[in-house]
Short mmCIF file of C-alpha atoms in Angstrom, two decimals:
data_model
loop_
_atom_site.label_atom_id
_atom_site.label_comp_id
_atom_site.label_asym_id
_atom_site.label_seq_id
_atom_site.Cartn_x
_atom_site.Cartn_y
_atom_site.Cartn_z
CA MET A 1452 34.96 3.02 17.54
CA PHE A 1453 33.76 3.81 21.07
CA LYS A 1454 30.16 2.86 20.27
CA ARG A 1455 31.26 -0.36 18.59
CA ALA A 1456 33.54 -1.21 21.49
CA LEU A 1457 30.62 -0.93 23.91
CA ALA A 1458 28.53 -3.49 22.02
CA VAL A 1459 27.37 -6.29 24.25
CA VAL A 1460 29.01 -9.55 23.19
CA SER A 1461 26.06 -11.58 24.45
CA LEU A 1462 23.88 -10.02 21.72
CA LEU A 1463 25.69 -12.03 19.11
CA VAL A 1464 25.97 -15.13 21.25
CA ALA A 1465 22.18 -15.19 21.60
CA ALA A 1466 21.16 -14.00 18.17
CA VAL A 1467 23.70 -15.25 15.67
CA SER A 1468 23.43 -18.72 14.18
CA GLY A 1469 26.28 -20.16 12.17
CA CYS A 1470 25.90 -21.90 8.83
CA GLY A 1471 29.35 -23.43 9.08
CA ASP A 1472 30.26 -24.04 12.67
CA VAL A 1473 32.83 -26.71 11.84
CA ASP A 1474 36.23 -26.79 13.48
CA ASP A 1475 38.71 -25.10 11.15
CA GLY A 1476 41.24 -27.76 12.11
CA GLY A 1477 44.20 -25.70 10.94
CA SER A 1478 43.54 -26.74 7.35
CA PRO A 1479 46.02 -25.52 4.73
CA GLY A 1480 45.05 -22.10 3.42
CA ALA A 1481 42.75 -21.40 6.37
CA ARG A 1482 42.39 -17.75 7.34
CA GLY A 1483 42.79 -18.19 11.07
CA GLY A 1484 39.20 -19.14 11.81
CA GLU A 1485 37.73 -15.77 10.80
CA ALA A 1486 33.98 -15.38 11.20
CA LEU A 1487 32.05 -13.05 8.91
CA THR A 1488 28.92 -11.73 10.63
CA VAL A 1489 25.90 -11.04 8.42
CA PHE A 1490 22.65 -9.54 9.68
CA ALA A 1491 19.87 -10.27 7.19
CA ALA A 1492 16.09 -10.03 6.92
CA ALA A 1493 14.31 -13.21 8.01
CA SER A 1494 12.92 -13.72 4.50
CA LEU A 1495 16.49 -14.23 3.26
CA THR A 1496 17.13 -17.19 5.57
CA GLU A 1497 17.14 -20.02 3.04
CA VAL A 1498 18.88 -18.27 0.16
CA PHE A 1499 21.54 -16.57 2.28
CA THR A 1500 22.27 -19.78 4.19
CA GLY A 1501 23.03 -21.44 0.86
CA LEU A 1502 25.18 -18.53 -0.29
CA GLY A 1503 27.00 -18.63 3.03
CA GLU A 1504 27.90 -22.26 2.43
CA GLU A 1505 29.22 -21.37 -1.03
CA PHE A 1506 31.25 -18.53 0.46
CA GLU A 1507 32.78 -20.81 3.08
CA ALA A 1508 33.70 -23.37 0.44
CA ALA A 1509 35.55 -20.69 -1.51
CA HIS A 1510 37.26 -19.31 1.64
CA PRO A 1511 38.80 -22.17 3.66
CA GLY A 1512 38.91 -21.36 7.36
CA VAL A 1513 36.23 -18.68 7.15
CA ARG A 1514 32.81 -19.14 8.73
CA VAL A 1515 29.73 -17.10 7.93
CA ARG A 1516 27.54 -16.39 10.93
CA PHE A 1517 24.02 -15.15 10.30
CA ASN A 1518 21.52 -13.30 12.41
CA PHE A 1519 18.15 -13.58 10.66
CA ALA A 1520 15.34 -11.46 12.11
CA GLY A 1521 12.99 -8.61 11.31
CA SER A 1522 14.91 -5.86 9.50
CA SER A 1523 13.89 -3.18 12.00
CA THR A 1524 15.20 -5.28 14.90
CA LEU A 1525 18.52 -5.82 13.11
CA ALA A 1526 18.83 -2.14 12.24
CA GLN A 1527 18.32 -1.23 15.89
CA GLN A 1528 21.03 -3.68 16.97
CA ILE A 1529 23.45 -2.22 14.42
CA THR A 1530 22.82 1.39 15.41
CA GLN A 1531 23.32 0.38 19.04
CA GLY A 1532 26.81 -0.86 18.19
CA ALA A 1533 26.60 -4.58 17.40
CA PRO A 1534 29.85 -5.70 15.68
CA VAL A 1535 28.48 -6.62 12.24
CA ASP A 1536 30.14 -6.94 8.84
CA VAL A 1537 27.19 -6.97 6.41
CA PHE A 1538 23.56 -5.84 6.65
CA ALA A 1539 20.85 -6.93 4.20
CA ALA A 1540 17.48 -5.25 4.75
CA ALA A 1541 14.06 -5.98 3.30
CA SER A 1542 13.14 -2.34 2.69
CA PRO A 1543 14.82 0.95 1.78
CA ALA A 1544 13.29 2.64 4.84
CA THR A 1545 14.95 0.18 7.21
CA MET A 1546 18.30 0.49 5.45
CA ALA A 1547 17.96 4.27 5.68
CA THR A 1548 17.87 3.94 9.47
CA VAL A 1549 21.33 2.41 9.44
CA ALA A 1550 22.75 4.71 6.76
CA GLY A 1551 21.29 7.78 8.46
CA ALA A 1552 23.02 6.83 11.71
CA GLY A 1553 26.37 6.73 9.93
CA ASP A 1554 26.60 2.94 10.25
CA ALA A 1555 26.83 2.12 6.53
CA ALA A 1556 30.24 1.98 4.87
CA GLY A 1557 29.34 3.24 1.42
CA GLN A 1558 26.13 3.34 -0.55
CA PRO A 1559 23.62 0.50 0.03
CA ARG A 1560 22.90 -1.44 -3.17
CA VAL A 1561 19.53 -2.92 -4.12
CA PHE A 1562 19.94 -6.57 -5.09
CA THR A 1563 16.44 -8.06 -5.30
CA ARG A 1564 12.77 -7.51 -4.58
CA ASN A 1565 9.91 -9.52 -3.11
CA ARG A 1566 6.12 -9.46 -3.06
CA LEU A 1567 3.42 -10.67 -0.69
CA VAL A 1568 1.07 -13.62 -1.05
CA ILE A 1569 -1.76 -14.83 1.17
CA ALA A 1570 -0.62 -17.88 3.12
CA VAL A 1571 -3.28 -20.36 4.23
CA PRO A 1572 -2.91 -23.80 5.86
CA LYS A 1573 -2.30 -26.56 3.31
CA ASP A 1574 -5.59 -28.26 4.21
CA ASP A 1575 -7.61 -25.04 3.90
CA LEU A 1576 -10.97 -25.85 2.31
CA GLY A 1577 -11.36 -22.59 0.44
CA ALA A 1578 -12.28 -20.17 3.19
CA VAL A 1579 -9.77 -17.78 1.65
CA GLU A 1580 -9.32 -17.47 -2.10
CA SER A 1581 -8.76 -13.74 -2.55
CA VAL A 1582 -7.53 -10.73 -0.62
CA GLY A 1583 -11.12 -9.61 -0.05
CA ASP A 1584 -11.78 -12.77 1.95
CA LEU A 1585 -9.36 -11.56 4.65
CA SER A 1586 -12.05 -9.22 5.98
CA LYS A 1587 -14.52 -12.05 6.64
CA SER A 1588 -16.02 -12.06 10.12
CA GLY A 1589 -14.45 -14.63 12.41
CA LEU A 1590 -11.43 -15.22 10.19
CA LYS A 1591 -8.16 -15.32 12.14
CA VAL A 1592 -5.55 -13.32 10.20
CA ILE A 1593 -1.95 -12.70 11.27
CA LEU A 1594 0.24 -9.92 9.93
CA CYS A 1595 3.75 -8.67 10.56
CA ALA A 1596 4.17 -5.70 12.88
CA VAL A 1597 3.81 -2.41 11.02
CA GLN A 1598 7.40 -1.35 11.76
CA VAL A 1599 8.72 -4.48 10.01
CA PRO A 1600 9.01 -4.33 6.19
CA CYS A 1601 6.54 -7.20 5.65
CA GLY A 1602 4.06 -5.40 7.91
CA ALA A 1603 4.46 -2.08 6.12
CA ALA A 1604 4.01 -3.85 2.78
CA ALA A 1605 0.89 -5.61 4.08
CA GLU A 1606 -0.68 -2.30 5.11
CA LYS A 1607 0.09 -0.84 1.69
CA ALA A 1608 -1.25 -3.85 -0.23
CA LEU A 1609 -4.42 -4.07 1.84
CA GLY A 1610 -4.96 -0.35 1.40
CA ALA A 1611 -4.58 -0.70 -2.36
CA ALA A 1612 -7.17 -3.49 -2.29
CA GLY A 1613 -9.55 -1.47 -0.12
CA VAL A 1614 -9.64 -4.28 2.43
CA LYS A 1615 -9.71 -3.67 6.18
CA VAL A 1616 -8.25 -6.42 8.34
CA GLU A 1617 -8.16 -6.69 12.13
CA PRO A 1618 -5.32 -9.15 12.76
CA VAL A 1619 -5.44 -11.41 15.79
CA SER A 1620 -1.71 -10.80 16.25
CA ARG A 1621 1.22 -8.96 14.72
CA GLU A 1622 4.56 -10.74 14.56
CA GLN A 1623 8.10 -9.39 14.56
CA ASP A 1624 9.15 -11.16 11.37
CA VAL A 1625 7.62 -12.97 8.42
CA LYS A 1626 8.80 -16.42 9.55
CA ALA A 1627 6.69 -16.12 12.69
CA VAL A 1628 3.60 -15.40 10.58
CA LEU A 1629 4.38 -18.36 8.33
CA THR A 1630 4.89 -20.70 11.29
CA LYS A 1631 1.59 -19.81 12.94
CA VAL A 1632 -0.34 -20.27 9.70
CA GLY A 1633 1.44 -23.56 9.04
CA ILE A 1634 0.51 -25.05 12.43
CA GLY A 1635 -3.07 -23.88 12.19
CA GLU A 1636 -3.00 -21.04 14.72
CA ALA A 1637 -4.35 -18.71 12.04
CA ASP A 1638 -6.61 -19.02 9.02
CA ALA A 1639 -4.42 -16.77 6.88
CA GLY A 1640 -1.47 -14.42 6.91
CA LEU A 1641 0.41 -12.17 4.52
CA VAL A 1642 3.93 -13.43 3.87
CA TYR A 1643 6.47 -13.05 1.12
CA ARG A 1644 6.11 -15.25 -1.93
CA THR A 1645 9.57 -16.68 -1.24
CA ASP A 1646 8.62 -17.76 2.27
CA ALA A 1647 5.49 -19.55 1.06
CA LYS A 1648 7.62 -21.33 -1.52
CA ALA A 1649 10.28 -22.28 1.04
CA ALA A 1650 7.60 -23.74 3.34
CA GLY A 1651 7.61 -26.85 1.15
CA GLY A 1652 3.89 -27.52 1.11
CA ARG A 1653 3.17 -26.63 4.75
CA VAL A 1654 1.11 -23.70 3.51
CA ARG A 1655 -0.59 -22.68 0.28
CA GLY A 1656 0.31 -19.31 -1.21
CA ILE A 1657 -2.39 -17.30 -2.96
CA GLU A 1658 -1.30 -14.53 -5.32
CA PHE A 1659 -3.26 -11.28 -5.43
CA PRO A 1660 -2.80 -8.39 -7.88
CA GLU A 1661 -2.56 -5.64 -5.27
CA SER A 1662 0.73 -7.11 -4.07
CA ALA A 1663 2.34 -5.39 -7.05
CA ARG A 1664 1.60 -2.08 -5.30
CA ALA A 1665 3.72 -3.07 -2.31
CA LEU A 1666 6.93 -4.57 -3.68
CA ASN A 1667 9.85 -4.51 -1.25
CA ASP A 1668 13.32 -3.70 -2.55
CA TYR A 1669 16.13 -5.42 -0.64
CA SER A 1670 19.47 -3.68 -0.22
CA ILE A 1671 22.84 -4.72 1.15
CA VAL A 1672 25.78 -2.79 2.57
CA GLU A 1673 29.01 -3.23 4.46
CA VAL A 1674 28.55 -1.96 8.01
CA ALA A 1675 30.80 0.88 9.15
CA GLU A 1676 33.81 -0.32 11.14
CA ALA A 1677 33.15 -3.89 9.97
CA PRO A 1678 35.52 -6.26 11.81
CA HIS A 1679 36.20 -8.10 8.54
CA SER A 1680 35.90 -5.44 5.85
CA ALA A 1681 37.62 -7.36 3.04
CA LEU A 1682 35.43 -10.42 3.58
CA ALA A 1683 32.34 -8.22 3.81
CA LYS A 1684 33.06 -6.76 0.39
CA GLU A 1685 33.56 -10.24 -1.09
CA PHE A 1686 30.29 -11.54 0.35
CA ILE A 1687 28.40 -8.56 -1.01
CA GLU A 1688 29.88 -9.18 -4.46
CA LEU A 1689 28.74 -12.81 -4.22
CA VAL A 1690 25.19 -11.68 -3.51
CA LEU A 1691 25.26 -9.11 -6.32
CA GLY A 1692 26.95 -11.44 -8.82
CA ALA A 1693 25.73 -14.26 -11.04
CA GLN A 1694 25.68 -16.85 -8.23
CA GLY A 1695 23.63 -14.61 -6.01
CA ARG A 1696 21.16 -13.68 -8.74
CA ALA A 1697 20.69 -17.34 -9.67
CA ALA A 1698 20.07 -18.36 -6.04
CA LEU A 1699 17.60 -15.53 -5.52
CA THR A 1700 15.70 -16.38 -8.70
CA ARG A 1701 15.43 -20.04 -7.67
CA ALA A 1702 14.02 -18.93 -4.32
CA GLY A 1703 11.31 -16.88 -6.02
CA PHE A 1704 12.76 -13.39 -5.63
CA GLU A 1705 12.44 -10.88 -8.47
CA ALA A 1706 15.02 -8.77 -10.28
CA PRO A 1707 15.07 -5.19 -8.96
#
């Protein structure tokens, strides 16, 4: 409790974005304007935002506030005492950081998995067509930082392909890689299949077989001393249930 009490409130003010910041208005059945705080990997942005809206609709007066970022960054914030209800990480190793620190209430549960694709600008003229092309001289490639799940997966996939890449930059989450490729600051980057799909044509995603050697399992858990434990459990069940599975499948995620 002492560690949680010392958490800096400004952390959430700066980092958390709400998917339902509408005045509760004292509507009948409202639960006093409760706000469920969910920290989730950046690659879950679109699908979790949609699930958050469904959760709010089923819980009048409750808002779901998300902090989407690199899993390692979120894990660090949680272990430093951020008041969080639910954590969804993009790799078992990152979740283990939180569980190992005693900040997981119960056993984390794997709910989906994801794989990498090569993202290139939509108007790319074929400079990159396979993973081997990423080692071409003069090609500007961006990867996630190695401590982030998408970066660790990239290293593993490139190693399996026997391809050496010298990235021009390493980003703290997969959305940053996707953005830079989409605006033409890079010739290619390794992102999750789901992020390339969510980009809506801003980039082209190229599948490569070695990505199967670097699948990332996503897990979810209620955070210890969650301010809204009952709501946290309900949100986790939504993610693990039929609605969650359907939303994840539509987004391009795979069954674990």
